[in-house]
CSV table of C-alpha atoms in Angstrom, one decimal:
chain,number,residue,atom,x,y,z
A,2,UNK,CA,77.3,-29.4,15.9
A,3,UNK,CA,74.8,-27.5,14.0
A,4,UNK,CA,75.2,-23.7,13.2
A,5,UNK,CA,72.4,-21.5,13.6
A,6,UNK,CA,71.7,-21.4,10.3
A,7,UNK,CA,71.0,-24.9,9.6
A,8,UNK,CA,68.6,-25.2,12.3
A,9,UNK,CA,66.6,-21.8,10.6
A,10,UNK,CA,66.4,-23.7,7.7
A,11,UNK,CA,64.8,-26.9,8.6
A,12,UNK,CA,61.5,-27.4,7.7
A,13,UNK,CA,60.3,-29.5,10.9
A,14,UNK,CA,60.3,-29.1,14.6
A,15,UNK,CA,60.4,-31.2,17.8
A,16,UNK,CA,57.3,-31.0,19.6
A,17,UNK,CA,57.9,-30.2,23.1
A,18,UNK,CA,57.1,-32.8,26.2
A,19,UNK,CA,54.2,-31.7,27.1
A,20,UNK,CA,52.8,-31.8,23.4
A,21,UNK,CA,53.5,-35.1,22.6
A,22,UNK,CA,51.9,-36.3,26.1
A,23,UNK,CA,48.6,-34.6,24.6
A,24,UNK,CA,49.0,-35.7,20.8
A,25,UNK,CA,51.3,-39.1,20.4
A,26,UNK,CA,50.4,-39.5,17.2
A,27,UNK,CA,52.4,-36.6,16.4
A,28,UNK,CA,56.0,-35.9,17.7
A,29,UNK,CA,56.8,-33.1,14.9
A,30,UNK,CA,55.3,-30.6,13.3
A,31,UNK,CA,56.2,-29.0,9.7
A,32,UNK,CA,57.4,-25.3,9.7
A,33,UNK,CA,56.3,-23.0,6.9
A,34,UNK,CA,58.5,-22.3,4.1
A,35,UNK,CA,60.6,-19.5,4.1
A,36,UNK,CA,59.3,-16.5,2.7
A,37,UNK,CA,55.6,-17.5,3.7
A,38,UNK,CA,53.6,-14.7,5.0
A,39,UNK,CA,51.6,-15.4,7.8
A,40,UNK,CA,48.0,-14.6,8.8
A,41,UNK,CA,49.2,-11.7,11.4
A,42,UNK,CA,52.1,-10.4,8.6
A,43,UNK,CA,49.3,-10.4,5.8
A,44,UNK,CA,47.1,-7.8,7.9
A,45,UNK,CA,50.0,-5.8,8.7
A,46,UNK,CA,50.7,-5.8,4.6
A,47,UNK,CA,47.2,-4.7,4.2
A,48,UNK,CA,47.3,-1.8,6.8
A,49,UNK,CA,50.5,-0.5,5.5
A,50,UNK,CA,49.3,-0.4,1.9
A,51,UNK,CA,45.9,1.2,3.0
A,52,UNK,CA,48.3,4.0,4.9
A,53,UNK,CA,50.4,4.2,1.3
A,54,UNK,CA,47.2,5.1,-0.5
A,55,UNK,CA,45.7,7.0,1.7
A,56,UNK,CA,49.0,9.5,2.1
A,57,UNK,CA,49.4,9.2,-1.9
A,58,UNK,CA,45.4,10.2,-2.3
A,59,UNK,CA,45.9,13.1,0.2
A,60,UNK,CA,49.4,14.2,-2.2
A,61,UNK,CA,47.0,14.2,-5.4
A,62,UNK,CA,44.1,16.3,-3.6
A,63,UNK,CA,46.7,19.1,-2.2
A,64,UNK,CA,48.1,18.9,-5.6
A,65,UNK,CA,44.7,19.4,-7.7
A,66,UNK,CA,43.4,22.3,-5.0
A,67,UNK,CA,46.2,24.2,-3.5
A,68,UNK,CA,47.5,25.8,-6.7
A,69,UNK,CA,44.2,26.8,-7.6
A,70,UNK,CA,43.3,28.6,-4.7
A,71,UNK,CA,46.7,30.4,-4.7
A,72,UNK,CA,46.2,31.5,-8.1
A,73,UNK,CA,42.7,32.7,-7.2
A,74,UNK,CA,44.2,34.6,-4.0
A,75,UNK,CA,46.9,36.0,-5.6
A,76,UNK,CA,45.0,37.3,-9.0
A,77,UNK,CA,45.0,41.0,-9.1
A,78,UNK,CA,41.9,43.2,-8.2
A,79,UNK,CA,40.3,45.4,-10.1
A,80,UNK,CA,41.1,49.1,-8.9
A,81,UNK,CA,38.6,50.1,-7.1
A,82,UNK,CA,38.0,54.3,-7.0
A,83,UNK,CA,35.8,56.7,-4.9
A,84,UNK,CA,35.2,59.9,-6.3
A,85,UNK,CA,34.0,63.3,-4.5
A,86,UNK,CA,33.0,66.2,-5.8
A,87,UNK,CA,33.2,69.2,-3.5
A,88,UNK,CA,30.1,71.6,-4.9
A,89,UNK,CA,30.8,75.4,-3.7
A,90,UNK,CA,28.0,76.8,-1.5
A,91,UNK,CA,28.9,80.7,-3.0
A,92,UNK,CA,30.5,81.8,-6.0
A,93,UNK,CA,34.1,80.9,-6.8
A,94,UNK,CA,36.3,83.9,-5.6
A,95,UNK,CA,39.1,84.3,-8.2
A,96,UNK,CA,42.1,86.9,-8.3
A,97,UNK,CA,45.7,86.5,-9.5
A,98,UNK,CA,47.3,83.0,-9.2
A,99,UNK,CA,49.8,84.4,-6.5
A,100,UNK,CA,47.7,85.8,-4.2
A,101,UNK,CA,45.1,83.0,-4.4
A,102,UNK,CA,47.8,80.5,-3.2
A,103,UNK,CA,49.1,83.5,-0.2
A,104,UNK,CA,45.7,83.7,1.0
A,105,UNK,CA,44.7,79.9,1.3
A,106,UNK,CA,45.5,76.6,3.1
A,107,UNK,CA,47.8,76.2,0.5
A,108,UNK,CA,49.9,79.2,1.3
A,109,UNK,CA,53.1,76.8,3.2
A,110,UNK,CA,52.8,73.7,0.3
A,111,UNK,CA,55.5,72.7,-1.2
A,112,UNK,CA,56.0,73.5,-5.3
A,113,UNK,CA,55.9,70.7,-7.8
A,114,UNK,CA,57.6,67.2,-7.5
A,115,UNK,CA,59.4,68.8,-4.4
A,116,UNK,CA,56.4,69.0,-2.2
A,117,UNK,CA,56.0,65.3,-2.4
A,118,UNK,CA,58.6,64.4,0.6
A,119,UNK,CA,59.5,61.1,1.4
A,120,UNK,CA,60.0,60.1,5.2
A,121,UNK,CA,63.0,61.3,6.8
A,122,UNK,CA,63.1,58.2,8.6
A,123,UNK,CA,63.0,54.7,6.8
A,124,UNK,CA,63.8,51.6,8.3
A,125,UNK,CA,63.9,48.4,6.8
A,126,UNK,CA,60.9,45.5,7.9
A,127,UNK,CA,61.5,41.7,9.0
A,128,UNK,CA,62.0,40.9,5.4
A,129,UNK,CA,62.9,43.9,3.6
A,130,UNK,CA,65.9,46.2,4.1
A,131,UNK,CA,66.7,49.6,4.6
A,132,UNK,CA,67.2,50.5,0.8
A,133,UNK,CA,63.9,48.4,-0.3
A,134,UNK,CA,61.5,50.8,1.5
A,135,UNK,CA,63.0,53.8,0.4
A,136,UNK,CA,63.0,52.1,-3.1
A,137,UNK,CA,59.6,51.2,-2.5
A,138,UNK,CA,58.7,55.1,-1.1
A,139,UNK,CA,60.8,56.9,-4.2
A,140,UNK,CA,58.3,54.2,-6.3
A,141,UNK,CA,55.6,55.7,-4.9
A,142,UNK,CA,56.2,59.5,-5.1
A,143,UNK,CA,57.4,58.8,-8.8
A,144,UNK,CA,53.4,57.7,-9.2
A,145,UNK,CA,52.2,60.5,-7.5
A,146,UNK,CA,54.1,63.0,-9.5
A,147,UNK,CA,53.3,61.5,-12.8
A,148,UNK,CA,49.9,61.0,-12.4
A,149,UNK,CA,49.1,64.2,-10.5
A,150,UNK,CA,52.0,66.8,-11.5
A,151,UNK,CA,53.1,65.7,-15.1
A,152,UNK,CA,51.5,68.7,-17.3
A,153,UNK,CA,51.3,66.2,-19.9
A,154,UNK,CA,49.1,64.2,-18.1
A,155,UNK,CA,47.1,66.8,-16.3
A,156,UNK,CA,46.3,69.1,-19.8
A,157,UNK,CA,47.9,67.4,-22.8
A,158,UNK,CA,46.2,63.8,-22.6
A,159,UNK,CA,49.4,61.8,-22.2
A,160,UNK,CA,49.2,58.2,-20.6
A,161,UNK,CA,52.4,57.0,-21.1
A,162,UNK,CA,54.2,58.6,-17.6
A,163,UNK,CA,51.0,56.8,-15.5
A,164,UNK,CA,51.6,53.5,-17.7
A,165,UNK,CA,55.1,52.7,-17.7
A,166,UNK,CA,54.7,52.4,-13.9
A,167,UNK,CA,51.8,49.5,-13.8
A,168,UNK,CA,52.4,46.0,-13.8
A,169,UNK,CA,51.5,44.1,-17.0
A,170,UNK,CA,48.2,42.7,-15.0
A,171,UNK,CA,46.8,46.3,-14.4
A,172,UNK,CA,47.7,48.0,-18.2
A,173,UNK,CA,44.9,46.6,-19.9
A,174,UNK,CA,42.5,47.6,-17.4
A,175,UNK,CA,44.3,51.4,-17.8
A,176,UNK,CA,43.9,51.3,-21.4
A,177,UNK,CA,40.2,50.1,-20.9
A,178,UNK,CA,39.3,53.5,-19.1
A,179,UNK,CA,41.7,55.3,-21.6
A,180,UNK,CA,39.7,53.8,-24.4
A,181,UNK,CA,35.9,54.4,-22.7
A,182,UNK,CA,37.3,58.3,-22.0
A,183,UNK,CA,37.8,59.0,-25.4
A,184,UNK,CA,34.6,57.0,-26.8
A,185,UNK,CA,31.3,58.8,-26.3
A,186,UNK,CA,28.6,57.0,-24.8
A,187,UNK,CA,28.8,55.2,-21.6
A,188,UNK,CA,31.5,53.1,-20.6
A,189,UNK,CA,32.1,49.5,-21.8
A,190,UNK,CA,32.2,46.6,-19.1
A,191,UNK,CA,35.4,45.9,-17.7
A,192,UNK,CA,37.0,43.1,-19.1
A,193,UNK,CA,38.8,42.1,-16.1
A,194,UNK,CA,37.1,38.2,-15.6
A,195,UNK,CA,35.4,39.7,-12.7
A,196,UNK,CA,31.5,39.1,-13.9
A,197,UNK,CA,29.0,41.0,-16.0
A,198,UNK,CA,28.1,44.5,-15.0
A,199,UNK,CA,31.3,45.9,-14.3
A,200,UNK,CA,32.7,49.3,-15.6
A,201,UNK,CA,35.9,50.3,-16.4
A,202,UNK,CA,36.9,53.1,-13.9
A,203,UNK,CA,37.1,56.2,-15.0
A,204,UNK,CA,40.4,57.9,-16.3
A,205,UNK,CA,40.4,60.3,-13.3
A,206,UNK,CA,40.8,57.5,-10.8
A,207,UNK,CA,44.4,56.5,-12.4
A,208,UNK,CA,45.7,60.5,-12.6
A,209,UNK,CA,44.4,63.7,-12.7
A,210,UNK,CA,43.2,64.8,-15.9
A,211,UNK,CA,41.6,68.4,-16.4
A,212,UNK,CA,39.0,69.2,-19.7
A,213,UNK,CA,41.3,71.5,-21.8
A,214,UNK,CA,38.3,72.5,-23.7
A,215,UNK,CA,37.3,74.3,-20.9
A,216,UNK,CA,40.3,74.9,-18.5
A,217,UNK,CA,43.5,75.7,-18.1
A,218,UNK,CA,46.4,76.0,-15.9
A,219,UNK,CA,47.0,79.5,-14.7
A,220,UNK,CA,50.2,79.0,-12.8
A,221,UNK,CA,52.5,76.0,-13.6
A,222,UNK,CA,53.5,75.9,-9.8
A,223,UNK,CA,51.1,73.2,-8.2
A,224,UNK,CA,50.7,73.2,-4.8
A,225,UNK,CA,51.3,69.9,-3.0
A,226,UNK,CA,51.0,68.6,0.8
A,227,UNK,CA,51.1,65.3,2.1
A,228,UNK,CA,52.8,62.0,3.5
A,229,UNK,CA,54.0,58.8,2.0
A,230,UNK,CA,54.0,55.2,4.3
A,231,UNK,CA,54.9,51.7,4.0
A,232,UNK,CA,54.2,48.8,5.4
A,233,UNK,CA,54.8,45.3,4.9
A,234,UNK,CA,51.9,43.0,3.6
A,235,UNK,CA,53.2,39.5,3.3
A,236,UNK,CA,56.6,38.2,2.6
A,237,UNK,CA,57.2,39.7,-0.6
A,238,UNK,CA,54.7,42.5,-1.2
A,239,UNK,CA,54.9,45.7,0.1
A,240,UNK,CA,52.0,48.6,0.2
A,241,UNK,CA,52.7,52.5,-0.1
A,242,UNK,CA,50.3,55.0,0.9
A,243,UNK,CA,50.3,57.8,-0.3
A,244,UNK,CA,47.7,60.7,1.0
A,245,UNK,CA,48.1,64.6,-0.8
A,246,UNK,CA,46.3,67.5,-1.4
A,247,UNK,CA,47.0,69.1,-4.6
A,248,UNK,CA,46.0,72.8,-4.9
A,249,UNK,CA,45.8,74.2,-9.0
A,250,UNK,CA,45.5,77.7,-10.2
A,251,UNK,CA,42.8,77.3,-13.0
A,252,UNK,CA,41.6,79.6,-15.4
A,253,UNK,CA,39.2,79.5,-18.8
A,254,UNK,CA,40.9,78.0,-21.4
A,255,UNK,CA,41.9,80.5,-24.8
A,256,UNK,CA,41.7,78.4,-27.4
A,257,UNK,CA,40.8,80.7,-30.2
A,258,UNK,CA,43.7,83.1,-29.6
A,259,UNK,CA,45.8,79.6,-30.2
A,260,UNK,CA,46.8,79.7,-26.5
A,261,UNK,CA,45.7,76.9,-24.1
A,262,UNK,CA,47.4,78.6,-21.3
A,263,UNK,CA,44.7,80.6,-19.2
A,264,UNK,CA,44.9,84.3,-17.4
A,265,UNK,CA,46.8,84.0,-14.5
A,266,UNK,CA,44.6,87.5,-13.4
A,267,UNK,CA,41.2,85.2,-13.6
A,268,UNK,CA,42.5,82.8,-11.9
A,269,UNK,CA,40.9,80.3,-9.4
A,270,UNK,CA,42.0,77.3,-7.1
A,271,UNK,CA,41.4,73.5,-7.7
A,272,UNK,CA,42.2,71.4,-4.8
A,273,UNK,CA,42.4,67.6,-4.8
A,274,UNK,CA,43.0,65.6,-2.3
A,275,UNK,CA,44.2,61.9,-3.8
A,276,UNK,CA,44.8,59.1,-1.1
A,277,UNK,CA,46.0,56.3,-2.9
A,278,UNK,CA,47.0,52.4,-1.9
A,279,UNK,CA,50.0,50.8,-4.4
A,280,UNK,CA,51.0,47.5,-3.9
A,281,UNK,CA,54.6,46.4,-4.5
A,282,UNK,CA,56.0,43.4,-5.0
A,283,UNK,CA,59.6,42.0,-3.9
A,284,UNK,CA,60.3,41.3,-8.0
A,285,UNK,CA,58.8,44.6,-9.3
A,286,UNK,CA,61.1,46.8,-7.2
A,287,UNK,CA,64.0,46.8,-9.7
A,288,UNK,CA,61.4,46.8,-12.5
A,289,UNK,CA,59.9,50.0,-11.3
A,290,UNK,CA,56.6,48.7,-11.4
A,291,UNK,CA,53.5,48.9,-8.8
A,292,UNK,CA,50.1,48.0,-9.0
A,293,UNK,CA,47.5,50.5,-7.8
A,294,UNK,CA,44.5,49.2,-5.4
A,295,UNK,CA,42.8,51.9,-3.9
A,296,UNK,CA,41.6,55.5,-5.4
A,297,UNK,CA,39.9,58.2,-2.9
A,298,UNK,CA,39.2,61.6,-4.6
A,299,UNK,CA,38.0,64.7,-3.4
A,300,UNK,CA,38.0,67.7,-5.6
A,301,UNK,CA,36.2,70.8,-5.9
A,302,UNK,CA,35.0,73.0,-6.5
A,303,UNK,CA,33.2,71.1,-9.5
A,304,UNK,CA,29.4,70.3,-9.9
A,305,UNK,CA,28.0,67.0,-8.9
A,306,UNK,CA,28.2,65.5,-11.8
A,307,UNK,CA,31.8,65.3,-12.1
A,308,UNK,CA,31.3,62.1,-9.9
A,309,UNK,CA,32.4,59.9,-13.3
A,310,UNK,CA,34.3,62.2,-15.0
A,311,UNK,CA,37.1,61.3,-16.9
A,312,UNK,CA,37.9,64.8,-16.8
A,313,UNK,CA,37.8,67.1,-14.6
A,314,UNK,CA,36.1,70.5,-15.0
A,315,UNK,CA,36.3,73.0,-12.5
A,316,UNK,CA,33.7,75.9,-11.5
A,317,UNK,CA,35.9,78.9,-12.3
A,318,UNK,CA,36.0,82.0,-11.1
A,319,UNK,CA,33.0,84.4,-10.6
A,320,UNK,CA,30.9,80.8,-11.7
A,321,UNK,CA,28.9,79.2,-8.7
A,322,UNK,CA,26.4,76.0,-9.4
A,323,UNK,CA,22.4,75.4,-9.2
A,324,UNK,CA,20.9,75.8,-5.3
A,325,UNK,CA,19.7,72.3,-5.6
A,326,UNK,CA,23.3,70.8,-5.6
A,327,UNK,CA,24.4,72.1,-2.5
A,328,UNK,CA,21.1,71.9,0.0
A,329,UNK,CA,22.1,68.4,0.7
A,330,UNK,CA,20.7,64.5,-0.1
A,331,UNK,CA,17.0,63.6,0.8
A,332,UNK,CA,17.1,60.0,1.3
A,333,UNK,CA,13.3,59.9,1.3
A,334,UNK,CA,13.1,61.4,-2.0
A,335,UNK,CA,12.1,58.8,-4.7
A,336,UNK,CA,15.8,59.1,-6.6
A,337,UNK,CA,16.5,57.5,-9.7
A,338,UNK,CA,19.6,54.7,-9.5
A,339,UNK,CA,23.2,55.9,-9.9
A,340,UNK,CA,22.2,59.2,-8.9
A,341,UNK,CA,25.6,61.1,-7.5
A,342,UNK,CA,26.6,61.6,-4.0
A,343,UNK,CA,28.7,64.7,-3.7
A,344,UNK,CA,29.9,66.7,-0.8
A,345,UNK,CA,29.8,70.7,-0.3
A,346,UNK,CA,33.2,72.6,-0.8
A,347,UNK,CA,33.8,74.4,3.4
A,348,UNK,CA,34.4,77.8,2.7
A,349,UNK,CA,37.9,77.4,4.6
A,350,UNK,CA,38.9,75.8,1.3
A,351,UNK,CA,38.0,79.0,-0.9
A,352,UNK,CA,41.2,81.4,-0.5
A,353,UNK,CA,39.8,84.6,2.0
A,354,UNK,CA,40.5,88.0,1.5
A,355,UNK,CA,40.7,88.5,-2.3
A,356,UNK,CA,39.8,92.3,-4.4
């Protein structure tokens, strides 16, 4: 009796009946040795290897490109800003600070840091909870009140409040149009790896800063209307938008009697309306940090070409501005480029019933 491993291992086998009736000359026939790969086992070797380096050459391509392009899509934008200024069509009406706030839009605004409300109703998203958002929303009204409220910022030329709150990615860019706003001449390129050409924004399109050579705040009480939102924009990252008016009391400023607090009898009104995009990320919640995206200003009354200003210097009262900045843009005329686009200041603005 043979197992069945002695008959695996012998090397010859018995040719069947009908084979040795076609070949008598040969009864056996050798087996291959043990191990031997075959003509049908060698080309499934080959295709198996040509499967291993095809998946390992696809590994090495996704690892040489996909990091890339996610570094590329996740690098932070430069902030981009639109500026307005609202040119008056008729002198600026002027009056004591309180009655100039009773007898505009502005009369029902809120006073300070307490007319920027948060939501009364926050809700947490699919991947962010209830006390995220409102972290998120407090976030963003702590930006709006520093960079539109602080009287440091607006007359005394601090930066720090506005700072603190940026992420590390967006503070040299702030110090950039900090820099080119205390330099004279024109503004250096921006050195944010986005090409040749570009400028650094200009210091009004991070907070509002007013030209305390010229102004100064009448009433201490700003004025202040307007919403915060959030929304979710990817797993981690959240965006706040935040949309106010801001209504000043201005007056000259007194710099000679040693006083840079103006006449709140000469007063006039400033209104800005700031609509602002912040982005937040999942990790810069507890840090307190936010990166801001998206700048739309409109102010007046100023003259047109506040459009760059890195302060802001409003028409005061009893001034008015040149006929040819408020009868509108010919866009036949043969203009010179980077001419300003401003709009014209509705008289519903301008408090009504003043003297």
């Amino acid at each position: 009796m043979f197992d069945e491993s002695f008959i695996r291992r012998a090397r010859l086998q018995e040719c069947s009946a009908q084979e040795r009736l076609a070949d008598h000359e040969h009864p056996v026939r050798p087996l291959p040795p043990l191990g031997r790969v075959t003509g049908s086992t060698a080309k499934q070797v080959m295709v198996l290897l040509g499967l291993v380096i095809l998946a390992f050459g696809t590994a090495m391509y996704m690892g040489l490109t996909g990091p890339s392009q996610e570094q590329t899509a996740t690098e932070p934008r430069p902030l981009r800003a639109t500026i307005v200024p609202l040119v008056p069509r008729e002198t600026v009406p002027g009056g004591p600070a309180e009655e100039l706030f009773s007898a505009s839009q502005a009369a029902g605004f809120g006073i300070g840091a307490d007319g920027v409300e948060l939501p009364a109703d926050v809700t947490g998203t699919r991947d962010f909870s209830d006390h995220q958002i409102r972290a998120a929303l407090t976030l963003g009204k702590k930006y709006v009140v520093e960079s539109s409220l602080d009287s440091g910022v607006l007359t005394g030329g601090a930066t720090e409040p506005v700072r603190d709150l940026l992420v590390s990615d967006q503070r040299g860019r702030f110090d950039r149009s900090m820099r080119a706003a205390a330099a004279p001449g024109p503004p250096p390129p921006d050195a944010s790896g986005q090409g040749e050409g570009l400028r650094a924004p200009p210091a009004t399109a991070w907070l509002v800063r007013l030209d305390t050579e010229h102004v100064a705040l009448a009433d201490p009480g700003v004025r202040v209307s307007g919403t915060l939102t959030v929304t979710q924009q990817d797993r981690d990252l959240l965006e706040v938008t935040a949309d106010h008016v801001f209504v000043y009391a201005v007056g000259p400023a007194e710099r000679a009697a040693g006083n840079d607090q103006g006449s709140g009898e000469d007063a006039a009104l400033f209104t800005v309306r700031r609509q602002v995009r912040l982005q937040i990320e999942r990790e810069d919640l507890p840090r307190q940090r936010l990166s801001v995206e998206h700048v739309v200003m409109q102010a007046g009354p100023l003259p047109c070409s506040a459009v760059s200003a890195d302060e802001l210097r409003p028409i005061l009262a009893g001034q008015s501005v040149g006929q040819d900045e408020v009868t509108g843009i010919d866009p036949y005329a043969d203009r010179p480029n980077g001419t300003p686009v401003c709009g014209t200041l509705a008289g519903a603005a301008q408090p009504s019933g003043i003297g």
